[in-house]
PDB file of N, CA and C in Angstrom:
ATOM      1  N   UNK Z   1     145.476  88.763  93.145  1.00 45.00           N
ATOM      2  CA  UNK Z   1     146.635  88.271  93.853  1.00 45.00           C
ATOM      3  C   UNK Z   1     147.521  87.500  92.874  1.00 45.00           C
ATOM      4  N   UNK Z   2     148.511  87.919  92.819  1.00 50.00           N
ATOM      5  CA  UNK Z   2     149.530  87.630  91.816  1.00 50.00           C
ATOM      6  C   UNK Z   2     150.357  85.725  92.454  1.00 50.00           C
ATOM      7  N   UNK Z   3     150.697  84.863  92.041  1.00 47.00           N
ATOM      8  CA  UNK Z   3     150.938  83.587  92.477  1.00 47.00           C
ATOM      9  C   UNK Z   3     152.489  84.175  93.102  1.00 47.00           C
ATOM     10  N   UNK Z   4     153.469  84.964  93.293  1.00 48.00           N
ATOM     11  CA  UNK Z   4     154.136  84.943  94.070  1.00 48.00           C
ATOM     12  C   UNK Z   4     154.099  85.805  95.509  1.00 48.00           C
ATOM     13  N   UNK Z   5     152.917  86.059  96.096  1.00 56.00           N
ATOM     14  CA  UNK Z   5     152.288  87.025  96.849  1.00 56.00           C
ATOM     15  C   UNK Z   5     151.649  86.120  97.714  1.00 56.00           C
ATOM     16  N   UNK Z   6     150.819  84.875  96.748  1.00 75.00           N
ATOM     17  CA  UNK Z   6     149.838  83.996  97.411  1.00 75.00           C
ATOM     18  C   UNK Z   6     150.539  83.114  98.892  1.00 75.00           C
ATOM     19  N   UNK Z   7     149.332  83.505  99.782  1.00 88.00           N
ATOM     20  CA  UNK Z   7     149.880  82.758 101.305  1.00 88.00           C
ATOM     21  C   UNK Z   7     148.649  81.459 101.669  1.00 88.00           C
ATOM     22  N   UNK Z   8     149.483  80.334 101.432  1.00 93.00           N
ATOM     23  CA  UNK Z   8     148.774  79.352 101.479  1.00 93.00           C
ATOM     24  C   UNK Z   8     148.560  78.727 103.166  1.00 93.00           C
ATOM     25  N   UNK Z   9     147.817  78.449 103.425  1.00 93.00           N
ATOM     26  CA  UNK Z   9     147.639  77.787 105.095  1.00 93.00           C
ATOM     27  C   UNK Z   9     148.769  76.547 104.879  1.00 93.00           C
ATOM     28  N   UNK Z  10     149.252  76.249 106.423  1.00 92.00           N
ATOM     29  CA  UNK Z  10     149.880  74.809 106.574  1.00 92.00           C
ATOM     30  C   UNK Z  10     149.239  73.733 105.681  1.00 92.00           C
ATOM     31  N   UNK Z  11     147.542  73.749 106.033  1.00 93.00           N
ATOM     32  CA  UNK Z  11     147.289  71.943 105.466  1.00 93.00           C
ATOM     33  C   UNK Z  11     147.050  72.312 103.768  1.00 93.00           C
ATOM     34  N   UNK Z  12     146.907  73.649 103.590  1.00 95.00           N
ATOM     35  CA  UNK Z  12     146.966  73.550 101.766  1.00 95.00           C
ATOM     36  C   UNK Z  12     148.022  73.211 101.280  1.00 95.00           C
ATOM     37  N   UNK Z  13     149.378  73.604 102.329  1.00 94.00           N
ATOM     38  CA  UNK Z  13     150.814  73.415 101.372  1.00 94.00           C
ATOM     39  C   UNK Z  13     150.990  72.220 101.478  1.00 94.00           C
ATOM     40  N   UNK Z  14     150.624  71.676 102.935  1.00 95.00           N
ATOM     41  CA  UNK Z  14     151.002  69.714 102.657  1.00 95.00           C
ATOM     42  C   UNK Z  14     149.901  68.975 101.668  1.00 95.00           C
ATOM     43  N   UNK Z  15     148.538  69.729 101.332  1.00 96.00           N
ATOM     44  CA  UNK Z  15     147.777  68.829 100.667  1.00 96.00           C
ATOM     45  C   UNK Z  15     148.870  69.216  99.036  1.00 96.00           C
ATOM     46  N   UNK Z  16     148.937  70.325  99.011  1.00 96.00           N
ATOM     47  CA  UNK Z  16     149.566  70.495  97.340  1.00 96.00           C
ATOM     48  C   UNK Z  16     150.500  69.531  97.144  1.00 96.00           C
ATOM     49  N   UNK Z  17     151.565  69.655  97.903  1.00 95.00           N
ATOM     50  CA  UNK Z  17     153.033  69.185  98.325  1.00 95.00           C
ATOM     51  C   UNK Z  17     152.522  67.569  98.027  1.00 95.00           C
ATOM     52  N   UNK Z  18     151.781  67.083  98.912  1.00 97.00           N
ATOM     53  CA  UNK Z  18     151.208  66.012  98.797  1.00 97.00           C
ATOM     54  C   UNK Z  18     150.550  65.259  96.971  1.00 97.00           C
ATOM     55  N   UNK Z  19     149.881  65.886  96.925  1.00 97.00           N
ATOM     56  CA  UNK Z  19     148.901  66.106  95.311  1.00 97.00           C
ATOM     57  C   UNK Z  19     149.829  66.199  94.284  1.00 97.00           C
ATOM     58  N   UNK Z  20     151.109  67.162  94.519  1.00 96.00           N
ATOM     59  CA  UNK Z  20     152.045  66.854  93.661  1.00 96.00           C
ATOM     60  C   UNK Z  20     152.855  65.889  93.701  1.00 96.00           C
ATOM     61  N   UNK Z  21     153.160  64.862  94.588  1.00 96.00           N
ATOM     62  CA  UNK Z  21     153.871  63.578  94.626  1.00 96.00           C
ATOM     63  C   UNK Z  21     152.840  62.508  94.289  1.00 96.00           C
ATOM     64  N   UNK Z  22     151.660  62.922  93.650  1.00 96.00           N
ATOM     65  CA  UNK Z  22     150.714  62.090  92.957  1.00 96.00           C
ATOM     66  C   UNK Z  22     149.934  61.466  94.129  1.00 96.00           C
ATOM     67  N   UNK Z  23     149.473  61.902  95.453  1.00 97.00           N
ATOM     68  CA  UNK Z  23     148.895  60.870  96.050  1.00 97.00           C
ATOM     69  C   UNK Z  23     147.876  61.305  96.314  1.00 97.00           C
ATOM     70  N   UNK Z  24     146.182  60.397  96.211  1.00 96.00           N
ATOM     71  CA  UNK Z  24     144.947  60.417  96.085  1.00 96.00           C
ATOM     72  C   UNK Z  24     144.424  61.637  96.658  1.00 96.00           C
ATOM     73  N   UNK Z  25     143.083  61.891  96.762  1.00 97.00           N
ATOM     74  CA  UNK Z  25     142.676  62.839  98.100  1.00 97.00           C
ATOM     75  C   UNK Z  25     142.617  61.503  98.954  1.00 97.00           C
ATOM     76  N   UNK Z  26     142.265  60.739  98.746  1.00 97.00           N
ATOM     77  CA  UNK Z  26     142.166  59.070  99.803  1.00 97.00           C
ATOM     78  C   UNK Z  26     143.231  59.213 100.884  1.00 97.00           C
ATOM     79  N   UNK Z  27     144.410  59.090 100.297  1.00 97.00           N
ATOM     80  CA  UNK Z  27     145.560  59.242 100.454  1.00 97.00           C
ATOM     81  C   UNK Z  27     145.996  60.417 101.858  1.00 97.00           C
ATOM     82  N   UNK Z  28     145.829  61.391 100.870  1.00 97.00           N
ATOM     83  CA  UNK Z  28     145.528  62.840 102.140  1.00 97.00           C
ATOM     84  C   UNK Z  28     145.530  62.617 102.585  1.00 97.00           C
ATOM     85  N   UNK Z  29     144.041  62.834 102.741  1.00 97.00           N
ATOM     86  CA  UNK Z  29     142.891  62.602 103.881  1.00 97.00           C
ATOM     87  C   UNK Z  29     143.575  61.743 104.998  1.00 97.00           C
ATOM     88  N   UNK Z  30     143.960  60.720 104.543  1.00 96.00           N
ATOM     89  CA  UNK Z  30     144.860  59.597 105.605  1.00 96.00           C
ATOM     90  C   UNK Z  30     145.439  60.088 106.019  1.00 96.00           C
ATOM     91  N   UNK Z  31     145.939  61.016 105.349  1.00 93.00           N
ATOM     92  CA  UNK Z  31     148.079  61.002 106.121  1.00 93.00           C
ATOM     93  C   UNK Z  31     147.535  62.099 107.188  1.00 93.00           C
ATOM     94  N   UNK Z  32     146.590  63.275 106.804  1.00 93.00           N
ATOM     95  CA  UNK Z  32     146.012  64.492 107.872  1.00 93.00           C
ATOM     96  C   UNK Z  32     144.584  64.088 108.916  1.00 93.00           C
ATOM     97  N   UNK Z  33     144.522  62.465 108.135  1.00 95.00           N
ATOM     98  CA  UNK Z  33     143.673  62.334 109.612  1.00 95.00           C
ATOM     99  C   UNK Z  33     142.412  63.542 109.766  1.00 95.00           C
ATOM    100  N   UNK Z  34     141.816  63.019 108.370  1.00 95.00           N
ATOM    101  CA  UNK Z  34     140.960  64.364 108.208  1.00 95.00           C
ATOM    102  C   UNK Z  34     139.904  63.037 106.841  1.00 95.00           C
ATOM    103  N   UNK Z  35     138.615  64.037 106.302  1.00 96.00           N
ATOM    104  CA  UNK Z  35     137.828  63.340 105.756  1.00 96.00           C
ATOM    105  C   UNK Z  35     137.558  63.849 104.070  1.00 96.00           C
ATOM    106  N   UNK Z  36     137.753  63.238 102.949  1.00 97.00           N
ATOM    107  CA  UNK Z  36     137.948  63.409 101.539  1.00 97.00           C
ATOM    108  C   UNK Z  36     137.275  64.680 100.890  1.00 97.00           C
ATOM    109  N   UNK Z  37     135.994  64.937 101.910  1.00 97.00           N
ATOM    110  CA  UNK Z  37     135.276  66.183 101.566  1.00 97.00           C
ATOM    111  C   UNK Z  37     136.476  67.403 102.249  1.00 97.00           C
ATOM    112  N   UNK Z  38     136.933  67.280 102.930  1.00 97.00           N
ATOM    113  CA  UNK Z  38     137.798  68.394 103.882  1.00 97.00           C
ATOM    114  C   UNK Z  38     138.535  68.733 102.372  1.00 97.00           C
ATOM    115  N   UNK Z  39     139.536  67.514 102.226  1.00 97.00           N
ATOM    116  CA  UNK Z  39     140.558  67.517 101.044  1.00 97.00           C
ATOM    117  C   UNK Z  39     140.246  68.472  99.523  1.00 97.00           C
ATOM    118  N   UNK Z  40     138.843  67.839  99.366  1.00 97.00           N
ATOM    119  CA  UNK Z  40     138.810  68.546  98.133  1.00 97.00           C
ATOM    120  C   UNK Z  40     138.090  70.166  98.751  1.00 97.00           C
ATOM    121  N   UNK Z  41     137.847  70.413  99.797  1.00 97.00           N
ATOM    122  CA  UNK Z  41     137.317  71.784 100.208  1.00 97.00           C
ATOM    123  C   UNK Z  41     139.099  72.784  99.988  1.00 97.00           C
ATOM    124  N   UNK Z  42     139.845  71.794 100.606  1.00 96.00           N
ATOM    125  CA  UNK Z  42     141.248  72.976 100.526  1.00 96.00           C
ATOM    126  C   UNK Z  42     142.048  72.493  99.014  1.00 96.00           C
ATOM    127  N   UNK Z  43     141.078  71.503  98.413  1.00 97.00           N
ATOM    128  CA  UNK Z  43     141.770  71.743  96.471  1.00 97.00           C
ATOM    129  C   UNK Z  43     141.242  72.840  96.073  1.00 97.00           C
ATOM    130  N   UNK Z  44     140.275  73.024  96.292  1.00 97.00           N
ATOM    131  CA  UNK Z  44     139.157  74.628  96.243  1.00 97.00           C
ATOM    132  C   UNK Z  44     140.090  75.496  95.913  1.00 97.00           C
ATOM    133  N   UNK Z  45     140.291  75.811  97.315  1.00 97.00           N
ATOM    134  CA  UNK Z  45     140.565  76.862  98.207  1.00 97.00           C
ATOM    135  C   UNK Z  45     142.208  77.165  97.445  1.00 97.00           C
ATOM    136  N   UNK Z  46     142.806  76.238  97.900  1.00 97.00           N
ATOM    137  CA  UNK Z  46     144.061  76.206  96.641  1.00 97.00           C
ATOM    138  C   UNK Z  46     143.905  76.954  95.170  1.00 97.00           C
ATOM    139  N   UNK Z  47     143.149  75.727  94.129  1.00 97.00           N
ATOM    140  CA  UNK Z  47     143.072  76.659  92.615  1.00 97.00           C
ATOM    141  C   UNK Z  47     142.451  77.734  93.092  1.00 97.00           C
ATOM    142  N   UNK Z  48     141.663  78.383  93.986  1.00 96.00           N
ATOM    143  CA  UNK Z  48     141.359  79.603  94.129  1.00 96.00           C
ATOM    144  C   UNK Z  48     142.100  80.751  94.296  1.00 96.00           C
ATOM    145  N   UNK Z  49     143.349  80.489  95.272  1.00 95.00           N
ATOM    146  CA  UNK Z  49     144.338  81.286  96.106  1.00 95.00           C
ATOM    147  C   UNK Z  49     145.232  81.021  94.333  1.00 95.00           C
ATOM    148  N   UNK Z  50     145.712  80.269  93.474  1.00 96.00           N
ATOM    149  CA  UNK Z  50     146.719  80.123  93.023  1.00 96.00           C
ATOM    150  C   UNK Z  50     146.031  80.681  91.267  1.00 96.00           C
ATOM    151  N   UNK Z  51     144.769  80.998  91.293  1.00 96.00           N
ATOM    152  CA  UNK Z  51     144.157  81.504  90.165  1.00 96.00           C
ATOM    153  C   UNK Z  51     143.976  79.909  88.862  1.00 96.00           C
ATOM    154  N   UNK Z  52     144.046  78.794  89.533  1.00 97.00           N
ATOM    155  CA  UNK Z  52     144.465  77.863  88.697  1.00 97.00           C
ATOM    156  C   UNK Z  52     142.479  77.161  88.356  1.00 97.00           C
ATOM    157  N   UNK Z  53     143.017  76.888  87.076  1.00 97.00           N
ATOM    158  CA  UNK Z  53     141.009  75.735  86.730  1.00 97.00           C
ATOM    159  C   UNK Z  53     141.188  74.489  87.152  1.00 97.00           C
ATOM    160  N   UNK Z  54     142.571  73.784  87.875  1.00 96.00           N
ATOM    161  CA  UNK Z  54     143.137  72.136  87.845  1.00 96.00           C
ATOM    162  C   UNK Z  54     143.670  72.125  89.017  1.00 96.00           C
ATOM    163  N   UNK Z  55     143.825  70.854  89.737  1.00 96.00           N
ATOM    164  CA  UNK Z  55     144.920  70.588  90.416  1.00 96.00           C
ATOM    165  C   UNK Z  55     146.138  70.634  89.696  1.00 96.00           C
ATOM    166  N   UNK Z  56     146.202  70.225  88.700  1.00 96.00           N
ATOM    167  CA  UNK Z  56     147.421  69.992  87.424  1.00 96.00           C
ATOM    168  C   UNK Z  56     148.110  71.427  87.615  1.00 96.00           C
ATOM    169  N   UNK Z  57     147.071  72.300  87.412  1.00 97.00           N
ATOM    170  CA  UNK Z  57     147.854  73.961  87.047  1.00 97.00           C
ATOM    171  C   UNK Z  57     148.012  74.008  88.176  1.00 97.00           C
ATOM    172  N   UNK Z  58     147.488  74.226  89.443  1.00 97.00           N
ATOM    173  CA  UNK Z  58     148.123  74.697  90.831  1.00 97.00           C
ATOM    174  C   UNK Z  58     148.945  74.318  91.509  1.00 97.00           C
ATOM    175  N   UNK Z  59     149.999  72.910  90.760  1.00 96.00           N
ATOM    176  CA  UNK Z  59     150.793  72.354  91.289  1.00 96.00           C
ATOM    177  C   UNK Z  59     152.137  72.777  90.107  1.00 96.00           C
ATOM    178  N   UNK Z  60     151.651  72.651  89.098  1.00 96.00           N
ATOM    179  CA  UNK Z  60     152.698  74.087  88.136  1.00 96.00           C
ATOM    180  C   UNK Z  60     152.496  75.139  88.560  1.00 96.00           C
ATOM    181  N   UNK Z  61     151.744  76.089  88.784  1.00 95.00           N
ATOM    182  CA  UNK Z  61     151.926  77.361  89.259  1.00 95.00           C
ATOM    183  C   UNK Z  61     152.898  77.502  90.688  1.00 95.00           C
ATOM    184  N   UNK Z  62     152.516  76.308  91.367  1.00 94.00           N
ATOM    185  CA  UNK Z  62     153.154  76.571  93.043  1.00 94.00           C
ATOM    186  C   UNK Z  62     154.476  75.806  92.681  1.00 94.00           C
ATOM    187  N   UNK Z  63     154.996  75.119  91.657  1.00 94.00           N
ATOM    188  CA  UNK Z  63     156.719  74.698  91.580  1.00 94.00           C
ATOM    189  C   UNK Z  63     157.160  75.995  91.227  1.00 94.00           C
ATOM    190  N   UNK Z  64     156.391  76.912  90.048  1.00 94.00           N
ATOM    191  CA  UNK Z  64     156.947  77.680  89.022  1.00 94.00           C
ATOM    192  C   UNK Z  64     157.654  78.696  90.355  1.00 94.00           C
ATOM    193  N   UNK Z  65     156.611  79.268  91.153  1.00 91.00           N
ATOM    194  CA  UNK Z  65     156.682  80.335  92.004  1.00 91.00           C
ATOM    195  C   UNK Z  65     157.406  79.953  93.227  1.00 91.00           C
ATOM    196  N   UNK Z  66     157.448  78.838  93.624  1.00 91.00           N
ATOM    197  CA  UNK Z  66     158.375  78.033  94.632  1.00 91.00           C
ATOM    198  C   UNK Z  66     157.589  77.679  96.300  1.00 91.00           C
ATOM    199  N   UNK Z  67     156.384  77.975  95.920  1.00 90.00           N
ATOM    200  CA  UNK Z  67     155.333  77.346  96.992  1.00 90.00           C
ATOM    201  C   UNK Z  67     156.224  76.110  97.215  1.00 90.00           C
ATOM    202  N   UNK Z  68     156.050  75.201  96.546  1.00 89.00           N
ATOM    203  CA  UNK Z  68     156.243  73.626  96.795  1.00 89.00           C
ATOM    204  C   UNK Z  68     158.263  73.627  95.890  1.00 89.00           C
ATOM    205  N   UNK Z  69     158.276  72.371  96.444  1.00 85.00           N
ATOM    206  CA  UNK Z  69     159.664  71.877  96.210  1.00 85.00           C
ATOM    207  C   UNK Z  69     159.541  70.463  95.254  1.00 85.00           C
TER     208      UNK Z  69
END
């Protein structure tokens, strides 16, 4: 799956979206009212869908391709 093809769920694009304005999984987790293991299950799931080894790269890959803003 090529990164401009990739279809991310609602809470992956707000966790990225999120992750890229620098804020914790702590953080997240708060704002979705959800628990830190959830968070890093859809960082997973993310570098997985976006072919990335980092949060770092999957938040460059998803500006490059225009996932995130």
């Amino acid at each position: 799956m090529t990164e401009g093809s990739t279809q991310l769920s609602d809470s992956e694009r707000i966790c990225l979206h999120l992750a890229a304005r620098g804020k914790s999984v702590e953080a997240i987790a708060s704002h979705l009212d959800d628990c830190p293991g959830k968070i890093e299950t859809l960082f997973a799931s993310i570098r997985k869908k976006l072919l990335a080894n980092t949060m770092v790269e999957a938040i460059a890959r998803a500006l490059r391709s225009g996932l995130i803003e």
